[in-house]
PDB file of C-alpha atoms in Angstrom:
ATOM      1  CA  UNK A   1      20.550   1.736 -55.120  1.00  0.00           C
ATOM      2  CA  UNK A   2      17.714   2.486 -53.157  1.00  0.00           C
ATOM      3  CA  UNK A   3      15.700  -0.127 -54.092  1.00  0.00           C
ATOM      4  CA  UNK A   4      18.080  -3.184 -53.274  1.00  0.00           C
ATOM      5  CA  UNK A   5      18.549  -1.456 -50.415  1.00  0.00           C
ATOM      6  CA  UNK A   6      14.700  -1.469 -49.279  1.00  0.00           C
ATOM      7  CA  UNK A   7      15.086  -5.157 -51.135  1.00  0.00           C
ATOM      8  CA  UNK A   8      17.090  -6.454 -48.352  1.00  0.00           C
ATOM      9  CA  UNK A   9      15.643  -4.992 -45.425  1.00  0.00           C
ATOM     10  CA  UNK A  10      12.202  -7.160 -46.312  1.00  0.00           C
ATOM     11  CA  UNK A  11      14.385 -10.140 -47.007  1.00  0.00           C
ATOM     12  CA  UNK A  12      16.016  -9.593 -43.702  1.00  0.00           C
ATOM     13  CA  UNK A  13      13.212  -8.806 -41.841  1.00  0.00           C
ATOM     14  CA  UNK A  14      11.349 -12.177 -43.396  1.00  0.00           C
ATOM     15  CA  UNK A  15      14.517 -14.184 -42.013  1.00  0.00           C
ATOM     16  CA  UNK A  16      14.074 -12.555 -38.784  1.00  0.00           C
ATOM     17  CA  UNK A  17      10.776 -13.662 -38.772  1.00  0.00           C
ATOM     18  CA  UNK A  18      10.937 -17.364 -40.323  1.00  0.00           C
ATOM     19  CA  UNK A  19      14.153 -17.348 -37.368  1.00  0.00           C
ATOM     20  CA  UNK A  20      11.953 -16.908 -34.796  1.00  0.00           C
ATOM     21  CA  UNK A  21       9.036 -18.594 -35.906  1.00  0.00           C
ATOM     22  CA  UNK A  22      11.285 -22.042 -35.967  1.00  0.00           C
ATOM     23  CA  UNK A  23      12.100 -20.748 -32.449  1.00  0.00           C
ATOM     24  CA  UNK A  24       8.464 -20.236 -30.906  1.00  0.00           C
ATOM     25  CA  UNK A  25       8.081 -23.700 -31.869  1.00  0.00           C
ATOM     26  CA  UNK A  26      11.039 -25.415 -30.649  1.00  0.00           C
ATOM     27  CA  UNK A  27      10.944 -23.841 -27.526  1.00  0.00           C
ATOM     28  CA  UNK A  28       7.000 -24.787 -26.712  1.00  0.00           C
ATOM     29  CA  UNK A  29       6.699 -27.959 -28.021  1.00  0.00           C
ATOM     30  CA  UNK A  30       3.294 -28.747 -26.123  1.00  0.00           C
ATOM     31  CA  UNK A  31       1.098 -27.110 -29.629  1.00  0.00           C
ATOM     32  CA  UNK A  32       1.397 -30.170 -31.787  1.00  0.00           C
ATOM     33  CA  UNK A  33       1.445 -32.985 -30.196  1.00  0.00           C
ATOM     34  CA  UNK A  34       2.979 -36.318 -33.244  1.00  0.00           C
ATOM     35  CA  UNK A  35       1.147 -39.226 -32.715  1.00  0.00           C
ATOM     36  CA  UNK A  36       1.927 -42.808 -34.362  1.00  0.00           C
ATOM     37  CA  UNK A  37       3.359 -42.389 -38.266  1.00  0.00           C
ATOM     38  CA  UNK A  38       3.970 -38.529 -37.546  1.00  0.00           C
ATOM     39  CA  UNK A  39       6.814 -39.160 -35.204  1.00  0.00           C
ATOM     40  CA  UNK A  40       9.591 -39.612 -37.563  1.00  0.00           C
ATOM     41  CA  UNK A  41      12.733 -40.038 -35.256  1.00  0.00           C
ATOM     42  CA  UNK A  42      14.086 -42.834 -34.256  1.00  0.00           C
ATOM     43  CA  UNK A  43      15.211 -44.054 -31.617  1.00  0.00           C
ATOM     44  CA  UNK A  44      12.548 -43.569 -28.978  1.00  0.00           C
ATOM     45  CA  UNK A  45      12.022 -43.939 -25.427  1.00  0.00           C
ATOM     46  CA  UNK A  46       8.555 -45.529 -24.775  1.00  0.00           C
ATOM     47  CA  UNK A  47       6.800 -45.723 -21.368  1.00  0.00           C
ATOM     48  CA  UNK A  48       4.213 -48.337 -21.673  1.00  0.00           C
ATOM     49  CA  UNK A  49       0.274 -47.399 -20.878  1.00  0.00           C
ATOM     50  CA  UNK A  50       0.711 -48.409 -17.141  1.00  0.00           C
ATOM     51  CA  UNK A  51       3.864 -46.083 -16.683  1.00  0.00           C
ATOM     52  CA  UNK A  52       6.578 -48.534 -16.522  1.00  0.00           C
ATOM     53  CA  UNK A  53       9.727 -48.276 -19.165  1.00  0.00           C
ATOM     54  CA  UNK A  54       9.694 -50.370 -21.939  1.00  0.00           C
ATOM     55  CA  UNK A  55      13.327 -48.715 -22.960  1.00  0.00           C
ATOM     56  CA  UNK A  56      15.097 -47.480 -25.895  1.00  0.00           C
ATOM     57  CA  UNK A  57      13.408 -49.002 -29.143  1.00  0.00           C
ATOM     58  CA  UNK A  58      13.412 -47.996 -32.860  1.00  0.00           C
ATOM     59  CA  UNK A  59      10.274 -45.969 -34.246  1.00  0.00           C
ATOM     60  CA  UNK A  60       8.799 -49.201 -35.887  1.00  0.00           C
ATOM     61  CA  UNK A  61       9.524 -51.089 -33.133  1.00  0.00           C
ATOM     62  CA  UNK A  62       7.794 -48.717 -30.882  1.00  0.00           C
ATOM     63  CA  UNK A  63       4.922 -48.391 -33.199  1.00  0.00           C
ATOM     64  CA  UNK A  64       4.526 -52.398 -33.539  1.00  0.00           C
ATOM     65  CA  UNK A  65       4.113 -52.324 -29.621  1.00  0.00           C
ATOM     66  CA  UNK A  66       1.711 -49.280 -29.349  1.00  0.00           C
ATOM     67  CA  UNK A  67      -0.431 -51.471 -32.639  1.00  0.00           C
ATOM     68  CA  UNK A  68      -0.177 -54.630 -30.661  1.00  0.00           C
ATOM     69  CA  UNK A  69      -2.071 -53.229 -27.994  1.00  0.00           C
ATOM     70  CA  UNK A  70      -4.711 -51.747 -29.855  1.00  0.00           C
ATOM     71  CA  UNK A  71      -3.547 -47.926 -28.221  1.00  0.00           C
ATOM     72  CA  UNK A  72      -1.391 -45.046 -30.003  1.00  0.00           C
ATOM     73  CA  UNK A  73       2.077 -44.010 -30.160  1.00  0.00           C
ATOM     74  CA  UNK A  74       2.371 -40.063 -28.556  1.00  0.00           C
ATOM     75  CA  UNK A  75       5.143 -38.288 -28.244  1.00  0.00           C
ATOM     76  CA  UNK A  76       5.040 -36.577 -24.576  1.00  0.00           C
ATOM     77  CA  UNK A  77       8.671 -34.849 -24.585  1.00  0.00           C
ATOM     78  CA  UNK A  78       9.975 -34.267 -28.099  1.00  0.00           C
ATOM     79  CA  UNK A  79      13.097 -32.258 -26.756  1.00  0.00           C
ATOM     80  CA  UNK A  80      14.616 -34.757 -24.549  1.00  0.00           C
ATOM     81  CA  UNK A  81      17.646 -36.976 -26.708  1.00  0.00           C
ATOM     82  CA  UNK A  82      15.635 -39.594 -27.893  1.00  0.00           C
ATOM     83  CA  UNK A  83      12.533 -38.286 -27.159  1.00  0.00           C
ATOM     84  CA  UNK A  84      10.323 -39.639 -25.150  1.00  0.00           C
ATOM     85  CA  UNK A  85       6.998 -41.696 -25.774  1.00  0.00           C
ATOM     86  CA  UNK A  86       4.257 -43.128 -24.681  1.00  0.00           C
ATOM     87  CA  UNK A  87       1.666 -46.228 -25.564  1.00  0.00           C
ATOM     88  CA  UNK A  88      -1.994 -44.619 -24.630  1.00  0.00           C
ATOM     89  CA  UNK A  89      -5.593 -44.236 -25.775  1.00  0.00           C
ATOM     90  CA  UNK A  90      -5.114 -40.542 -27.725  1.00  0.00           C
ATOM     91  CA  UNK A  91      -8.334 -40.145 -28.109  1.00  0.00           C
ATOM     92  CA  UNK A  92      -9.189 -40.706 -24.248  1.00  0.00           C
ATOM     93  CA  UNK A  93      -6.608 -38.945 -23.560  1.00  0.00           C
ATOM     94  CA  UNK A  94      -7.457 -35.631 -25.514  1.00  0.00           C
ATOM     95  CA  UNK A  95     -11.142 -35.680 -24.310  1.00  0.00           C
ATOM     96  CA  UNK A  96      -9.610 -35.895 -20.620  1.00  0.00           C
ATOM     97  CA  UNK A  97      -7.925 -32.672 -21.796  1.00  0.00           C
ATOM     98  CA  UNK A  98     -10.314 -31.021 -23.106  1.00  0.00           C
ATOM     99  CA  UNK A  99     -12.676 -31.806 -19.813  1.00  0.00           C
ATOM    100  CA  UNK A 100     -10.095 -30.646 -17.212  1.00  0.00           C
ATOM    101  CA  UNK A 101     -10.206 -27.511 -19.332  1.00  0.00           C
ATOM    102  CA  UNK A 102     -13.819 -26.971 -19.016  1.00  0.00           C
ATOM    103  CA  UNK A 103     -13.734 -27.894 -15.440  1.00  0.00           C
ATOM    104  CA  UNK A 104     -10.617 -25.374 -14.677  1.00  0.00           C
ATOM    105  CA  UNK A 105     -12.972 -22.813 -16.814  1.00  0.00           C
ATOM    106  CA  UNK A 106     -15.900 -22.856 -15.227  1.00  0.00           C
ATOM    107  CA  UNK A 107     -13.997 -22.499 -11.446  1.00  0.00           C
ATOM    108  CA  UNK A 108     -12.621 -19.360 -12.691  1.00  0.00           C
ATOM    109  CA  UNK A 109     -13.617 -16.078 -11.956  1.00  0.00           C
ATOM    110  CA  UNK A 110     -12.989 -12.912 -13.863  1.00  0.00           C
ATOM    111  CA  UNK A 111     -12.769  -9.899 -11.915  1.00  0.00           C
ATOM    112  CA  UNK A 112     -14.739  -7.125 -13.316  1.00  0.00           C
ATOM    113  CA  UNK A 113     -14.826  -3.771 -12.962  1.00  0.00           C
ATOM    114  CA  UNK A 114     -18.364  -2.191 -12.450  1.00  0.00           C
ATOM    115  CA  UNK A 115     -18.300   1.894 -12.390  1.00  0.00           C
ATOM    116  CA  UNK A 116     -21.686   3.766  -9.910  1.00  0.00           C
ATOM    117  CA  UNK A 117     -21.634   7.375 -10.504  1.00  0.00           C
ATOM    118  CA  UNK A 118     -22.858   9.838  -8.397  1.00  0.00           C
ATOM    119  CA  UNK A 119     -22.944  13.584  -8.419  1.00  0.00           C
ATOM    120  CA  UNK A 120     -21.930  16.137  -5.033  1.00  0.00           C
ATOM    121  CA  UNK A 121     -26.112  17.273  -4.539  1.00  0.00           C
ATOM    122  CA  UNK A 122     -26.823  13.274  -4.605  1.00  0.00           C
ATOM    123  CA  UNK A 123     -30.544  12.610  -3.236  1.00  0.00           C
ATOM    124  CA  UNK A 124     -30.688  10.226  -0.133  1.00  0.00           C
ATOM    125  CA  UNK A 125     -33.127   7.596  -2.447  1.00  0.00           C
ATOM    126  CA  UNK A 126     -30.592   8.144  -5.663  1.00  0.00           C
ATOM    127  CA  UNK A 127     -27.689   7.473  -2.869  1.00  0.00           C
ATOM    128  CA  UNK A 128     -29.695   4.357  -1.526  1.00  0.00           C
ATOM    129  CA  UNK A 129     -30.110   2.690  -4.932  1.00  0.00           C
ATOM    130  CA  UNK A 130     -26.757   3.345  -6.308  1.00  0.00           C
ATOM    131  CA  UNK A 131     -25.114   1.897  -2.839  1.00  0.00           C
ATOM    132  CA  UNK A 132     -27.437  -1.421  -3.230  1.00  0.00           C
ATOM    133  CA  UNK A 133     -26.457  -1.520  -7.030  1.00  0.00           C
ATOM    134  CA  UNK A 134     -22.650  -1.205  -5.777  1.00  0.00           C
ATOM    135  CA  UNK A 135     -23.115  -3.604  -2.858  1.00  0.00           C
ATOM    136  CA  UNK A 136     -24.196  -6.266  -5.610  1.00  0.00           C
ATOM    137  CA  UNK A 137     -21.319  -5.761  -7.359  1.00  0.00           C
ATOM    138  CA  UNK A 138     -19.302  -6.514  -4.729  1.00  0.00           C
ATOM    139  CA  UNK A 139     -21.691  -9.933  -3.361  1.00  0.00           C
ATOM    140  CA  UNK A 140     -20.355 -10.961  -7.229  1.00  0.00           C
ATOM    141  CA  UNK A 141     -16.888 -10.631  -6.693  1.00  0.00           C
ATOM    142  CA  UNK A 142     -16.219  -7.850  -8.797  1.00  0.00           C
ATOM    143  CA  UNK A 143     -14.417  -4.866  -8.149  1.00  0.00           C
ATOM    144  CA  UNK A 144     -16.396  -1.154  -8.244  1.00  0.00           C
ATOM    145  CA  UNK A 145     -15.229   2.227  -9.339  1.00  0.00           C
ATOM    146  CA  UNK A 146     -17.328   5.274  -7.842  1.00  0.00           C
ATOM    147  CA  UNK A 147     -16.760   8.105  -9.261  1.00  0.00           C
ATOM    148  CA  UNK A 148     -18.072  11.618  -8.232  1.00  0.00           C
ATOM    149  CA  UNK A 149     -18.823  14.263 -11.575  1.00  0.00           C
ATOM    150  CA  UNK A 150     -18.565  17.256 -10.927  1.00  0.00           C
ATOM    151  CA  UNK A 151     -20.891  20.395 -12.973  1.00  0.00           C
ATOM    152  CA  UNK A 152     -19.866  23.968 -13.363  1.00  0.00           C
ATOM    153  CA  UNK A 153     -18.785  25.507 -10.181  1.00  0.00           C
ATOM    154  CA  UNK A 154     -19.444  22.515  -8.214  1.00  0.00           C
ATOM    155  CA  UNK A 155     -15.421  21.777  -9.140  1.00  0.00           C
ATOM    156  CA  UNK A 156     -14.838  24.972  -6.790  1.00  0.00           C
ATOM    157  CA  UNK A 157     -16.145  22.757  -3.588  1.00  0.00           C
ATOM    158  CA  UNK A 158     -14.224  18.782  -3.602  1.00  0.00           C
ATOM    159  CA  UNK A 159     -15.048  18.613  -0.046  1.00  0.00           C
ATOM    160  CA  UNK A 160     -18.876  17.876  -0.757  1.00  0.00           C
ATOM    161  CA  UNK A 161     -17.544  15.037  -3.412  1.00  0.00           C
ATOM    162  CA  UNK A 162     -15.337  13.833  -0.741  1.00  0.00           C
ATOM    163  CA  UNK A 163     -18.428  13.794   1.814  1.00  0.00           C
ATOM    164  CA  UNK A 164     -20.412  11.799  -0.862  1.00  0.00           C
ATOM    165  CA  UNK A 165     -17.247   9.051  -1.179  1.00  0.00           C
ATOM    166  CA  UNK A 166     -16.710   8.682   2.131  1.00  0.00           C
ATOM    167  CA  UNK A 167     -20.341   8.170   2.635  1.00  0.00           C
ATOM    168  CA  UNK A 168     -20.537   5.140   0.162  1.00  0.00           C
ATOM    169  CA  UNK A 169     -17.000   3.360   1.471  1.00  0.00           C
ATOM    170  CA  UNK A 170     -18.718   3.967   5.383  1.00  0.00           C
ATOM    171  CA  UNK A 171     -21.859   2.348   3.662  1.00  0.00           C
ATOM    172  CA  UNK A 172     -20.168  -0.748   2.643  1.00  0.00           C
ATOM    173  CA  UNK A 173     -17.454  -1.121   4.841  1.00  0.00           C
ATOM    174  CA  UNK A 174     -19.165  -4.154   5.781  1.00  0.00           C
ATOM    175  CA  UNK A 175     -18.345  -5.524   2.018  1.00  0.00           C
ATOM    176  CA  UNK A 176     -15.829  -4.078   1.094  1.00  0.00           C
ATOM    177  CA  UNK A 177     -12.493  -1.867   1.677  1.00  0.00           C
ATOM    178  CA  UNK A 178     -10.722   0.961  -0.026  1.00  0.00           C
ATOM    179  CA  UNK A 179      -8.080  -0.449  -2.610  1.00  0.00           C
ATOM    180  CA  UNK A 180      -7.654   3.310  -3.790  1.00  0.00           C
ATOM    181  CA  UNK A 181      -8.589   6.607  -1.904  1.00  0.00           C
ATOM    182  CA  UNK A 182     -10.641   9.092  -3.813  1.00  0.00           C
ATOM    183  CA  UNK A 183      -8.313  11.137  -5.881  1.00  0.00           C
ATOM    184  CA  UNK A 184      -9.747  13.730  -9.182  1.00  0.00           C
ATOM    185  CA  UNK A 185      -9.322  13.266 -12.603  1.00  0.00           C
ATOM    186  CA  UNK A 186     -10.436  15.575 -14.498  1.00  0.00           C
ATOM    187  CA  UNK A 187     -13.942  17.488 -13.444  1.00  0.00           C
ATOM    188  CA  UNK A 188     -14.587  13.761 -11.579  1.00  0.00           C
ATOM    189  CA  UNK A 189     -13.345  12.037  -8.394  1.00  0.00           C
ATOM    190  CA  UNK A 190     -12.680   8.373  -8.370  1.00  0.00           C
ATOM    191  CA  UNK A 191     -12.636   5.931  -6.077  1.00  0.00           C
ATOM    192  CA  UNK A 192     -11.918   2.260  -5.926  1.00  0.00           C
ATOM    193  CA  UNK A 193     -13.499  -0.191  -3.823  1.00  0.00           C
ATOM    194  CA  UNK A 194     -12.558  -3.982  -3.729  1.00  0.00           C
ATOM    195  CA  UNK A 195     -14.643  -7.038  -1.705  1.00  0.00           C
ATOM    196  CA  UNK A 196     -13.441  -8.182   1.331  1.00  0.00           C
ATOM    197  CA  UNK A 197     -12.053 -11.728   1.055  1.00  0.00           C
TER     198      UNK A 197
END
């Protein structure tokens, strides 16, 4: 009994998953692109290479034109009733792709987080470096995190810690501004600094 009954939970849980499988792909039709003998339904709308409508044809009919002209046959909207087509140069048109991608890639910038730690007794050269360090991070666009660890007793006295964050976010006020006030976690306080836009 047991065992059909563990039997049809994997069966059901395999339909569940072939279900919505078929549905990931019908509802984001834009990761296989058909192209010339893979479109298989007929009829077709076809927009000629220039843009303009060339109408309602049947699949051969559609793939005679696209041949005549030396280009391909590429289905651009697969869930409109007939689908729609279009006569280009595929393989111009996927390295065009495939360059606005790079391009779009290489604008972007991620947003890092960079961490400077200091400690309450913090020397004024130590302070100095770690500030320049921190101030570089934030020339680069990237966020910083400075966070304040605290030793032994020194957990007894937050106000020096507090001195210490206050003096780096007066320090770079000039690059940055306080996305999150120094709050503790734990033996350490934190702070989060962001660059001014």
């Amino acid at each position: 009994m047991r065992g059909r009954l563990v039997r049809g939970l994997c069966l059901t849980g395999a339909a569940l998953l072939a279900s919505s499988s078929e549905r990931s792909t019908i509802q984001d039709p834009t990761k296989r692109v058909r192209v010339n003998a893979q479109i298989r339904i007929s009829p077709l709308r076809v927009i000629g290479p220039d843009g303009a409508q060339l109408g309602i044809m049947e699949r051969d009919a559609a793939l005679a034109a696209a041949q005549e002209r030396e280009l391909d046959l590429v289905e651009v909207a697969p869930m409109a009733r007939p689908p729609v087509v279009r006569i280009m140069d595929y393989g111009k048109y996927k390295f065009e792709q495939a360059k606005q991608a790079r391009v779009a890639k290489k604008k972007q910038h991620v947003i890092k987080l960079k961490e400077v730690k200091f400690r309450p007794g913090v020397d004024d050269h130590d302070f100095e470096t770690k500030t320049r360090h921190a101030r570089r991070f934030l020339e680069e666009g990237n966020k910083v995190k400075v966070t304040l660890m605290f030793r032994g007793r020194q957990i007894a006295h937050p106000e020096l810690g507090r001195a210490v964050v206050a003096r780096v976010a007066e320090d770079l006020a000039d690059v940055a501004k306080v996305e999150s006030d120094a709050k503790m976690e734990g033996k350490s306080m934190t702070m989060i600094l962001t660059p001014k836009a």
